[in-house]
mmCIF file of C-alpha atoms in Angstrom:
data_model
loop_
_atom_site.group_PDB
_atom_site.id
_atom_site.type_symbol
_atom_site.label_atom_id
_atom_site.label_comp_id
_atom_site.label_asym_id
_atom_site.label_seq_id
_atom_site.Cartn_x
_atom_site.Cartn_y
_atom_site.Cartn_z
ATOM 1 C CA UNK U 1 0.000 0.000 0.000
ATOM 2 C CA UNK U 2 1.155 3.544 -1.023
ATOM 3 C CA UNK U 3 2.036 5.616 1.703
ATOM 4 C CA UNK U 4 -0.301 8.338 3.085
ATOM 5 C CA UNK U 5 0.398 11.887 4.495
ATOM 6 C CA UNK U 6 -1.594 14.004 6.552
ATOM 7 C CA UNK U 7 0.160 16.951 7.861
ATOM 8 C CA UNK U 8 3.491 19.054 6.959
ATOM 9 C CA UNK U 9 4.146 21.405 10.068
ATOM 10 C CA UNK U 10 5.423 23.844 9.471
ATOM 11 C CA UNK U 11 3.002 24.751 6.215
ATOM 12 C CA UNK U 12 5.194 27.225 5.137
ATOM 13 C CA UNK U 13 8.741 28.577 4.965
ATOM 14 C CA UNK U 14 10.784 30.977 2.664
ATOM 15 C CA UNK U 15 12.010 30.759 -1.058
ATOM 16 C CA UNK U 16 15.450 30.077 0.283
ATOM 17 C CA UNK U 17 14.802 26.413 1.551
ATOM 18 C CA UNK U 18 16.584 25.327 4.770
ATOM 19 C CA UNK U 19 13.360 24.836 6.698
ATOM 20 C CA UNK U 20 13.106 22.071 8.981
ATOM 21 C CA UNK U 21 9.812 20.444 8.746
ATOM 22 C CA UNK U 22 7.808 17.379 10.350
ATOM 23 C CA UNK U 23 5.824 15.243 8.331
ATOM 24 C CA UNK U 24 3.157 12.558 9.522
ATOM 25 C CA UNK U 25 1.431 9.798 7.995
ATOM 26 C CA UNK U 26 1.018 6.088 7.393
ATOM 27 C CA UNK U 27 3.474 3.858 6.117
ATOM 28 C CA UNK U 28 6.306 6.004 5.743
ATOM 29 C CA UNK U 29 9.077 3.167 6.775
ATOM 30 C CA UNK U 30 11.323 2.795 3.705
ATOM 31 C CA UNK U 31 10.477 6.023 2.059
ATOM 32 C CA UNK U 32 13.205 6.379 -0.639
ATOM 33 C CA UNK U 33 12.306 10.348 -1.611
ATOM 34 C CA UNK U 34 10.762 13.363 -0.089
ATOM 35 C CA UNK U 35 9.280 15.668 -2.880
ATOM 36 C CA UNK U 36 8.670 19.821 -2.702
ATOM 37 C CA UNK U 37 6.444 19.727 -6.172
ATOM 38 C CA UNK U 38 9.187 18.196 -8.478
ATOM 39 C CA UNK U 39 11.895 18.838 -6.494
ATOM 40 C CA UNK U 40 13.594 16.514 -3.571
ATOM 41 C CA UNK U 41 13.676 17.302 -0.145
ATOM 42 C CA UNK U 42 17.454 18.872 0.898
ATOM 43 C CA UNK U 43 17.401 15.759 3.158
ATOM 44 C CA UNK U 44 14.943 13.725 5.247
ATOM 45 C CA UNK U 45 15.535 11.679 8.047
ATOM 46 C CA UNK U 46 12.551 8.590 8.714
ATOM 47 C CA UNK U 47 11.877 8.539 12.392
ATOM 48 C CA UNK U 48 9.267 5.847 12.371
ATOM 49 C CA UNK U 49 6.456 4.667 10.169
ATOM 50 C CA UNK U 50 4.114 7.608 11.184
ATOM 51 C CA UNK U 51 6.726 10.496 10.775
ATOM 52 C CA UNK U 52 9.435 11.844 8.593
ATOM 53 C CA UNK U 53 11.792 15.136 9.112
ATOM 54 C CA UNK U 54 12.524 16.842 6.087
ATOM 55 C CA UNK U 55 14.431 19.903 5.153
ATOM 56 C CA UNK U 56 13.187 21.896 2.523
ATOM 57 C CA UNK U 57 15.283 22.887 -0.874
ATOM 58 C CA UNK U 58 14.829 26.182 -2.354
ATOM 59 C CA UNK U 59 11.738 26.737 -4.389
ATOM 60 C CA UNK U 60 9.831 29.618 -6.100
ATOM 61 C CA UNK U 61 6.846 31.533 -4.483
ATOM 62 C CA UNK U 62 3.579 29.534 -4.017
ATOM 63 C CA UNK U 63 2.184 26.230 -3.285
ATOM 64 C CA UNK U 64 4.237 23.332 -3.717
ATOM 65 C CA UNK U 65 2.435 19.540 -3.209
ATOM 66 C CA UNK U 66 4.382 17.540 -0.432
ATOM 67 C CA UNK U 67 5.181 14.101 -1.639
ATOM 68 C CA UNK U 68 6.284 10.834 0.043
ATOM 69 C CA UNK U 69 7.687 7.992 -1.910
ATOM 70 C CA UNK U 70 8.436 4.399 -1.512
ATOM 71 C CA UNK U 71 8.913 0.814 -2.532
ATOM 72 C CA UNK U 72 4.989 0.933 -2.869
ATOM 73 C CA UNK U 73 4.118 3.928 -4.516
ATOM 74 C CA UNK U 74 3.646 7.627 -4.048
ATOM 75 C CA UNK U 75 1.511 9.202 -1.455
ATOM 76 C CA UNK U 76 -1.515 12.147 -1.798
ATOM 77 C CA UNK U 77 0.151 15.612 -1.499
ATOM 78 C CA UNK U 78 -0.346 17.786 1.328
ATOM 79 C CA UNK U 79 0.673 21.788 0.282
ATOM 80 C CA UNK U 80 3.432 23.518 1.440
ATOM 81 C CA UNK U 81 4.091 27.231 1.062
ATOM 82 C CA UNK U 82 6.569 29.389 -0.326
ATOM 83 C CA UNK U 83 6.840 32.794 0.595
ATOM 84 C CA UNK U 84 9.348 35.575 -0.103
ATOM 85 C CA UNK U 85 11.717 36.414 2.854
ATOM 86 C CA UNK U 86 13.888 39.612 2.451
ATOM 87 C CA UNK U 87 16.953 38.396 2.966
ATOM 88 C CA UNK U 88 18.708 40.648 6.205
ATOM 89 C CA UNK U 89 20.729 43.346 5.651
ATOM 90 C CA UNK U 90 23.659 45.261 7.615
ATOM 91 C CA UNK U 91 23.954 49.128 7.100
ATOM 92 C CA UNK U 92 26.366 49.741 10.074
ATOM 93 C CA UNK U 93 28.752 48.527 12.897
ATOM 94 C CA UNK U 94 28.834 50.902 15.594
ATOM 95 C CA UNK U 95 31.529 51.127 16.652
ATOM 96 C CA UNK U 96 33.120 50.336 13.136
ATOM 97 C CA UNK U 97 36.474 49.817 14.724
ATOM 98 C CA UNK U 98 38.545 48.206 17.719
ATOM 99 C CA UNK U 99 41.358 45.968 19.105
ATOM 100 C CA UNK U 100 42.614 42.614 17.351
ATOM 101 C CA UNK U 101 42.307 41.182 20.724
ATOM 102 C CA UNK U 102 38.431 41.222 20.406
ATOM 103 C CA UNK U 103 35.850 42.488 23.105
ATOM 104 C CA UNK U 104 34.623 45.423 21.514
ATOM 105 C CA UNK U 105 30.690 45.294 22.583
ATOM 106 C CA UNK U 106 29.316 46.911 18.743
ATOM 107 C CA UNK U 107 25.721 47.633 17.861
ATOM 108 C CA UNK U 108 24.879 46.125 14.487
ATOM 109 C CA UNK U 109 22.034 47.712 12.430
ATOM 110 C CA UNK U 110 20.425 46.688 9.802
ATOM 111 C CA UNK U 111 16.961 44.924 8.321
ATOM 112 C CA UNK U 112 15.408 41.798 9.238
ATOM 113 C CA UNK U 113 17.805 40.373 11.963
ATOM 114 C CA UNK U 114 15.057 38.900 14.235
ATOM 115 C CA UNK U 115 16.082 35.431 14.646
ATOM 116 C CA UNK U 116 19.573 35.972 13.811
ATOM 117 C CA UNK U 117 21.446 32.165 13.894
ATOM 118 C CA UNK U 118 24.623 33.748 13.511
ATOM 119 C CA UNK U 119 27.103 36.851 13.734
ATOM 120 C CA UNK U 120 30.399 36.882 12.046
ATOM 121 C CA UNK U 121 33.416 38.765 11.853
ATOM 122 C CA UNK U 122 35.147 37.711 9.121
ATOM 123 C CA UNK U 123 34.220 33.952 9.329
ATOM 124 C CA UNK U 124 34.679 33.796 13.034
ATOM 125 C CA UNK U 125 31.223 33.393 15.231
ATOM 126 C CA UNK U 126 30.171 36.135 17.473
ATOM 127 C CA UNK U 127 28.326 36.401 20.622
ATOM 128 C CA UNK U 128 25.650 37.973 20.056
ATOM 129 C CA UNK U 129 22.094 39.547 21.425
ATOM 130 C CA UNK U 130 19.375 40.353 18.672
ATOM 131 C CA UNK U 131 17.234 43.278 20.394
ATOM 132 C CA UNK U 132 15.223 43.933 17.372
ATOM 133 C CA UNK U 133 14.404 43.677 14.113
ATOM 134 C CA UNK U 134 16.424 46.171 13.089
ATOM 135 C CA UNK U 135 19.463 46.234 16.046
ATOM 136 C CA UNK U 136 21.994 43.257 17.114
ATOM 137 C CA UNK U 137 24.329 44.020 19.747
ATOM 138 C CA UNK U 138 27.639 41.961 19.282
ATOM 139 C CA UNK U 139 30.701 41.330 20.848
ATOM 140 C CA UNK U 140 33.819 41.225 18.752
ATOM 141 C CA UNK U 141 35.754 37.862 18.149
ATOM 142 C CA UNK U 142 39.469 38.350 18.130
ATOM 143 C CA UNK U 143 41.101 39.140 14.266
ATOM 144 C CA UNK U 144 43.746 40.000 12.121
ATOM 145 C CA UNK U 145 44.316 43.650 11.805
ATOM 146 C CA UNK U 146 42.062 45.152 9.027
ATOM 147 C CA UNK U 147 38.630 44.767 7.673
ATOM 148 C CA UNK U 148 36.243 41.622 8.365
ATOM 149 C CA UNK U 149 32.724 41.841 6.764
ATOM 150 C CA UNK U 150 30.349 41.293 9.382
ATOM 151 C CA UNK U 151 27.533 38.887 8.133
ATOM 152 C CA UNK U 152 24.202 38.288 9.967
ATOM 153 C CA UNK U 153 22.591 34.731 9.336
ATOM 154 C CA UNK U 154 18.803 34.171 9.678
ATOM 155 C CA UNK U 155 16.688 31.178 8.882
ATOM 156 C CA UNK U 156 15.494 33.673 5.328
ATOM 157 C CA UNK U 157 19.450 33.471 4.736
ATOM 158 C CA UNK U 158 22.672 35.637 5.004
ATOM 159 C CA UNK U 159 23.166 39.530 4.813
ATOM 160 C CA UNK U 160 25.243 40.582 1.983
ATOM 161 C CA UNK U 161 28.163 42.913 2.086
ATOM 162 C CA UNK U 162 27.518 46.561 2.521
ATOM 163 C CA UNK U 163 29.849 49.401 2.689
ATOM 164 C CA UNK U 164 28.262 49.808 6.417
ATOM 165 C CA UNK U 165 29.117 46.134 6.857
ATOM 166 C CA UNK U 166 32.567 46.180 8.182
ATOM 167 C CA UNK U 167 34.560 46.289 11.292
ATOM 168 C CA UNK U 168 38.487 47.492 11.463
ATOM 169 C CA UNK U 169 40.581 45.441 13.379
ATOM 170 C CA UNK U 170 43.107 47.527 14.939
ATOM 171 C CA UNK U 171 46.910 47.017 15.716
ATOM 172 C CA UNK U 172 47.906 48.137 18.827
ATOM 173 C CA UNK U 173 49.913 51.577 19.192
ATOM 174 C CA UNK U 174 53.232 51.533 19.937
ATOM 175 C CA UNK U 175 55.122 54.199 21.396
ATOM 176 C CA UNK U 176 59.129 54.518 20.891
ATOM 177 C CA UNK U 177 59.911 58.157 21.790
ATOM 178 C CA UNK U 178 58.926 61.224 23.537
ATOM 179 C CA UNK U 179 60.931 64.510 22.969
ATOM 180 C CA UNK U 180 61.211 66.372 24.908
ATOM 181 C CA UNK U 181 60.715 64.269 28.093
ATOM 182 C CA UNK U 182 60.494 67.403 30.340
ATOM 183 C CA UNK U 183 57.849 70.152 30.757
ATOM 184 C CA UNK U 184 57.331 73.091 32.903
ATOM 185 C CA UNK U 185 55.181 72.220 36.026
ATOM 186 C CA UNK U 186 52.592 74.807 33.788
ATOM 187 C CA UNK U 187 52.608 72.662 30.928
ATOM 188 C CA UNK U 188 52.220 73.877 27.797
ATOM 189 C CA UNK U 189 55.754 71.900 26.110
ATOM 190 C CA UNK U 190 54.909 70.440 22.680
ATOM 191 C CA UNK U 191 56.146 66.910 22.818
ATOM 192 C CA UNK U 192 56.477 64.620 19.552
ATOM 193 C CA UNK U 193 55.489 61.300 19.961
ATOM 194 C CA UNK U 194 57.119 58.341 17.485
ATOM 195 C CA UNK U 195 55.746 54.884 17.408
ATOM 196 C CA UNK U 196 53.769 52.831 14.861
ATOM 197 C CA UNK U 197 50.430 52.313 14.660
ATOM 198 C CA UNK U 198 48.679 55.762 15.977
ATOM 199 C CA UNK U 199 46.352 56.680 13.253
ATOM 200 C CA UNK U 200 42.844 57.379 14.903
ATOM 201 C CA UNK U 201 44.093 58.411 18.228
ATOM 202 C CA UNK U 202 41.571 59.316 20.510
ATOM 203 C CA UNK U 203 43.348 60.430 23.541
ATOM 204 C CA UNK U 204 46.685 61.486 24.439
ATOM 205 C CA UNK U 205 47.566 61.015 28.259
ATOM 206 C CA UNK U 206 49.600 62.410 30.496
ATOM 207 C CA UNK U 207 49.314 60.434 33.257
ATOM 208 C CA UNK U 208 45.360 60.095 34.141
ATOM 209 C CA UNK U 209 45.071 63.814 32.140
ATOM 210 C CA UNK U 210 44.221 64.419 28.582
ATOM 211 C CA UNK U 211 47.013 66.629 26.955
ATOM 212 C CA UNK U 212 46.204 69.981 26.265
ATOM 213 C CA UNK U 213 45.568 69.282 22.573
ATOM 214 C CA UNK U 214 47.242 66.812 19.933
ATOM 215 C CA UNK U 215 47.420 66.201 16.324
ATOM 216 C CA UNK U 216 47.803 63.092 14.337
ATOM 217 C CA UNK U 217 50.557 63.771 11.935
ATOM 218 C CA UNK U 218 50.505 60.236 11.030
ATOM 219 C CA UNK U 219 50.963 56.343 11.639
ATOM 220 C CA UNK U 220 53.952 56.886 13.036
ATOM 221 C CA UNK U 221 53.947 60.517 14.597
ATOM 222 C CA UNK U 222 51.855 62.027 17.209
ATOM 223 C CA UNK U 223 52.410 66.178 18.433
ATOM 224 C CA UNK U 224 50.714 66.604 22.015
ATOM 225 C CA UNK U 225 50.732 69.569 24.252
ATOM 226 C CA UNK U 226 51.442 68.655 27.975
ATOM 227 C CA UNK U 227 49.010 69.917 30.394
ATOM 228 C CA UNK U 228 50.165 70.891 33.671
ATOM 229 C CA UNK U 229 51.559 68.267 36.180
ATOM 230 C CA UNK U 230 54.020 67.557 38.591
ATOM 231 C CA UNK U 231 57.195 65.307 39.651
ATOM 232 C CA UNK U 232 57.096 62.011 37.224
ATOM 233 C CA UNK U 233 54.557 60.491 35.264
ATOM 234 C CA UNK U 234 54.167 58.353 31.684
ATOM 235 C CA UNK U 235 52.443 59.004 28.582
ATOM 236 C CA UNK U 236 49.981 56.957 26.660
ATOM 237 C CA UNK U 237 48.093 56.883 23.500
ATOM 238 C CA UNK U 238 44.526 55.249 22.999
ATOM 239 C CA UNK U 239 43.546 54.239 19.465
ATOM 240 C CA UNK U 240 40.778 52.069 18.406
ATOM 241 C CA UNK U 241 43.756 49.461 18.661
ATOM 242 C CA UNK U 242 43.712 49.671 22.419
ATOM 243 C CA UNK U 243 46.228 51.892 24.468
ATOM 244 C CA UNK U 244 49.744 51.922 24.183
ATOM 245 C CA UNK U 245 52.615 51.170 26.253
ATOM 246 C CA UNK U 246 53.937 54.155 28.601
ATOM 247 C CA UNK U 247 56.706 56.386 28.175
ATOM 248 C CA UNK U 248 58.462 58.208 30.783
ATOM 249 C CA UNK U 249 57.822 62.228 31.280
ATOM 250 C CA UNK U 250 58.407 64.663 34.126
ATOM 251 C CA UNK U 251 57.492 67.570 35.072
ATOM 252 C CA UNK U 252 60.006 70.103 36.616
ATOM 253 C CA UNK U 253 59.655 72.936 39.085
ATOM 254 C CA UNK U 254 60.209 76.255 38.100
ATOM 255 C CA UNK U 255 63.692 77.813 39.743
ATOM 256 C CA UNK U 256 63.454 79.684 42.646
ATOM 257 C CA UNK U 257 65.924 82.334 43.534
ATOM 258 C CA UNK U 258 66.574 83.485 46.834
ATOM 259 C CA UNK U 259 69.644 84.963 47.425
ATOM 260 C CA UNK U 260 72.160 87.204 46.118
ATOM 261 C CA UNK U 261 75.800 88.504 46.838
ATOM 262 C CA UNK U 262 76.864 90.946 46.434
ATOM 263 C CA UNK U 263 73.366 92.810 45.776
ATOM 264 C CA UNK U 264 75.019 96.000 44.299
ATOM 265 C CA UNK U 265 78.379 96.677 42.868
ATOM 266 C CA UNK U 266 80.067 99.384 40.074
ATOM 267 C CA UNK U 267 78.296 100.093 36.921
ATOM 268 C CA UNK U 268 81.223 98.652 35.228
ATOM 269 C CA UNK U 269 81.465 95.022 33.968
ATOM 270 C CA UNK U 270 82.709 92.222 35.849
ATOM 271 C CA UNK U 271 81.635 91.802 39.451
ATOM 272 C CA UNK U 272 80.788 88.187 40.394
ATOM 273 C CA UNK U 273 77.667 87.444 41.893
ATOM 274 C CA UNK U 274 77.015 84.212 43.586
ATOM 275 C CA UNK U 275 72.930 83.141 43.253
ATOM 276 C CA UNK U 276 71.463 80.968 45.749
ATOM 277 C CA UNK U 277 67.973 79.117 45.328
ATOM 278 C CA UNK U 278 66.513 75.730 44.255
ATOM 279 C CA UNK U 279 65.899 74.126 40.714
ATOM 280 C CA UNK U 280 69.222 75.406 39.058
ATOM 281 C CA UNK U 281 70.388 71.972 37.867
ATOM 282 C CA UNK U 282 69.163 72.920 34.195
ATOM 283 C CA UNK U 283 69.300 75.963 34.233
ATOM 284 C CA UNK U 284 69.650 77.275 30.990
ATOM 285 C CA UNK U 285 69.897 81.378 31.023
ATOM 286 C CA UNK U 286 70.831 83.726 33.883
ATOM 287 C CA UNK U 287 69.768 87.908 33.108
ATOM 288 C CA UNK U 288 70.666 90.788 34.532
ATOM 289 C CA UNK U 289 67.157 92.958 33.586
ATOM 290 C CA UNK U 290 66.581 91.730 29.278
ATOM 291 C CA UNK U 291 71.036 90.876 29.062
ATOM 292 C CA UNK U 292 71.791 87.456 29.575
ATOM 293 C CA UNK U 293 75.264 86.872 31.119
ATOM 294 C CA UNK U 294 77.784 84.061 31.147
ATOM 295 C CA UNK U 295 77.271 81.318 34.479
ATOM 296 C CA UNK U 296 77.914 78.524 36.003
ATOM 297 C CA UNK U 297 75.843 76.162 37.665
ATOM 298 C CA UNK U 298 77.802 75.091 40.833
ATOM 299 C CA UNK U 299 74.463 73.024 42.442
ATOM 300 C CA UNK U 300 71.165 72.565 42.394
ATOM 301 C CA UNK U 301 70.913 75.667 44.583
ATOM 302 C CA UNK U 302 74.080 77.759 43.475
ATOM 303 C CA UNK U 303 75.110 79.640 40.430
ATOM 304 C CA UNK U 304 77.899 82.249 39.594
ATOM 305 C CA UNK U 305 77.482 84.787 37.294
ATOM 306 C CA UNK U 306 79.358 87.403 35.851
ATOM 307 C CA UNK U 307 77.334 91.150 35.361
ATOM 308 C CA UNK U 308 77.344 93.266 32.637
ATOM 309 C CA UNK U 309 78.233 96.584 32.540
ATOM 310 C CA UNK U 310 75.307 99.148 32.633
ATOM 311 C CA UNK U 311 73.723 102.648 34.248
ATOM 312 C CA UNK U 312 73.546 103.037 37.816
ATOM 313 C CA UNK U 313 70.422 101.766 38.925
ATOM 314 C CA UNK U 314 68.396 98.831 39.514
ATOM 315 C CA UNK U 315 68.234 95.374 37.407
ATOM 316 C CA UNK U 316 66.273 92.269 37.840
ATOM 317 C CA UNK U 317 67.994 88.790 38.162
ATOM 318 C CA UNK U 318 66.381 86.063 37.198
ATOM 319 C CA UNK U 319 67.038 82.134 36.095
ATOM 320 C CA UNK U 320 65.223 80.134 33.900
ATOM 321 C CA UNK U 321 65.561 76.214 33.413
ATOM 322 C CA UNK U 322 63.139 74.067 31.628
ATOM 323 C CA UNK U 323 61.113 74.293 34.670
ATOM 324 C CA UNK U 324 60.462 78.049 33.935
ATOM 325 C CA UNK U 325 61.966 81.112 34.730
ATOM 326 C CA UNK U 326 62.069 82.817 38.391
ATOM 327 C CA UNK U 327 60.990 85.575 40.545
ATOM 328 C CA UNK U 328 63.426 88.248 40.005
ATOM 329 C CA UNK U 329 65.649 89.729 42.540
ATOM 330 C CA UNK U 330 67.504 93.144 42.191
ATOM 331 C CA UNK U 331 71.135 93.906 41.974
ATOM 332 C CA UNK U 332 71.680 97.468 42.380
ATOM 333 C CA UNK U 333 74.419 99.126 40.163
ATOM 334 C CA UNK U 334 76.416 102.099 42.093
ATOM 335 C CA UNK U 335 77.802 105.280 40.003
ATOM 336 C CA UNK U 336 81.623 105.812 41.108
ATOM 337 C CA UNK U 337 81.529 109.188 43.564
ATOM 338 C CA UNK U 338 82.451 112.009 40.926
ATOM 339 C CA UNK U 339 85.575 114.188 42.169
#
């Protein structure tokens, strides 16, 4: 006797095939072909006389007569229909960009995702949340640095690439150099940055402080103004790579000057004054009023220095390092007694 079919559940599925379907009848042991109108059944597994799972191949829009046969014929047809399933879509990965290490939480938008199977990131699976039709939230496999297509995968199929369908794996920045490696307590030093890898920089540190302002001059070249600070600290730039290893930069106290002797003398070149202070170690410029003079640094808190000729009167003395430049003091040129 031919075998009979009753129901096909589910009764319908899209154009694409690759719907899993149960079928139940009578003397379905030894079927040797499922049948979708003409065309066979992806594959079909008989579980006993009375049922039969099927997969369904891809067919056009419409009814299509479900089919059992076997040693002893060909059962009645019970319909199955095709309908047309818009295939999802992916118009953007938000954030488009991140670490090759993976992690990167990214909303994926798009059409059609409910019931998403499957996220990918170039080939490699995704975990993934679908919160709506039209939003996936993902997080990032690991990668190889560039692009990976991200493709969504729903029982109507896959999504197809998009310009709005990638994400960037990013190399991590690498920092080599820092120069100069000093600043002025103030800030304000512009510091240029080597490395590799620092395109799309999104923050320059200076410690747990964003620099003043930076610019990316490119892959390999960062210029950063350092904010104020003190004592020692490191640098660090984030990219959509991830954040780079430190460098070492300090800050340095501007001089102080406290003393000095003699605090007058002729108006004539010549006399040697000795400064006292703190913060002369780098000192860089001693000036009598806007004339800078020859010195030497003798400690951290002592420098000589020889003044320059000039009118009788009053001059500022000051130091700079490349802490800054100090409070002045004043050395007091004499006029020689007139006879």
């Amino acid at each position: 006797m031919a075998p009979t079919v009753s129901t096909v559940s589910p009764s319908q599925g899209p154009t694409t095939g690759g719907t899993t379907v149960t079928i139940t009848g009578a003397g379905l042991t030894g079927a040797t072909a499922v049948r979708f109108g003409s065309t066979a059944a992806s594959s079909y597994t008989v579980n006993s006389s009375t049922q039969i799972t099927a997969v369904t191949p891809a067919h056009s829009a419409g009814s299509a007569p479900v089919t059992v046969v076997s040693p002893t014929g060909t059962s009645n047809s019970v319909p199955f229909t095709y309908v047309t399933v818009a295939l999802p879509t992916v118009t953007a990965v938000t954030p488009s960009a991140g670490p090759m290490s993976g992690g990167t939480t990214v909303s994926v938008t798009g059409t059609g995702l409910t019931g998403a199977t499957a996220v990918r990131f170039g080939g490699t699976p995704a975990t993934f949340t679908v919160n709506s039709a039209t939003l996936i939230t993902a997080v990032t496999p690991a990668g190889g640095a560039g692009a990976a297509e991200v493709v969504v995968t729903t029982p109507s199929g896959q999504s197809a690439v998009s310009p709005g369908s990638y994400f960037f794996y990013a190399a991590s920045p690498v920092l080599q150099s820092a120069v100069p490696s000093l600043s002025p307590a103030a800030g304000g030093t512009i510091v240029t940055l080597t490395g590799s890898n620092l395109l799309n920089a999104s923050a320059v540190l200076f410690g747990g402080t964003n620099a003043t302002s930076y610019t990316v001059e490119s892959s390999t070249q960062i210029k950063a103004q350092a904010p104020a600070g003190a004592g020692a600290t490191q640098i660090t730039v984030i990219t959509p790579g991830g954040t780079s290893n430190p460098l070492p930069f300090s800050y340095v106290a501007a001089p102080t000057l406290t003393g000095l002797v003699p605090t007058s003398g002729p108006t004539s070149a010549g006399t040697v004054v000795t400064l006292t202070g703190t913060g002369f170690s780098t000192a860089s410029a001693v000036q009598f009023g806007m004339t800078a003079v020859g010195f030497t640094v003798v400690s951290d808190t002592q420098i000589t220095a020889t003044v320059p000729g000039g009118p009788a009167g009053p001059v500022t003395v000051t130091v700079t390092s490349e802490g800054g430049t100090s409070a002045g003091l004043t050395y007091t040129r004499v006029a020689a007694p007139a006879i």
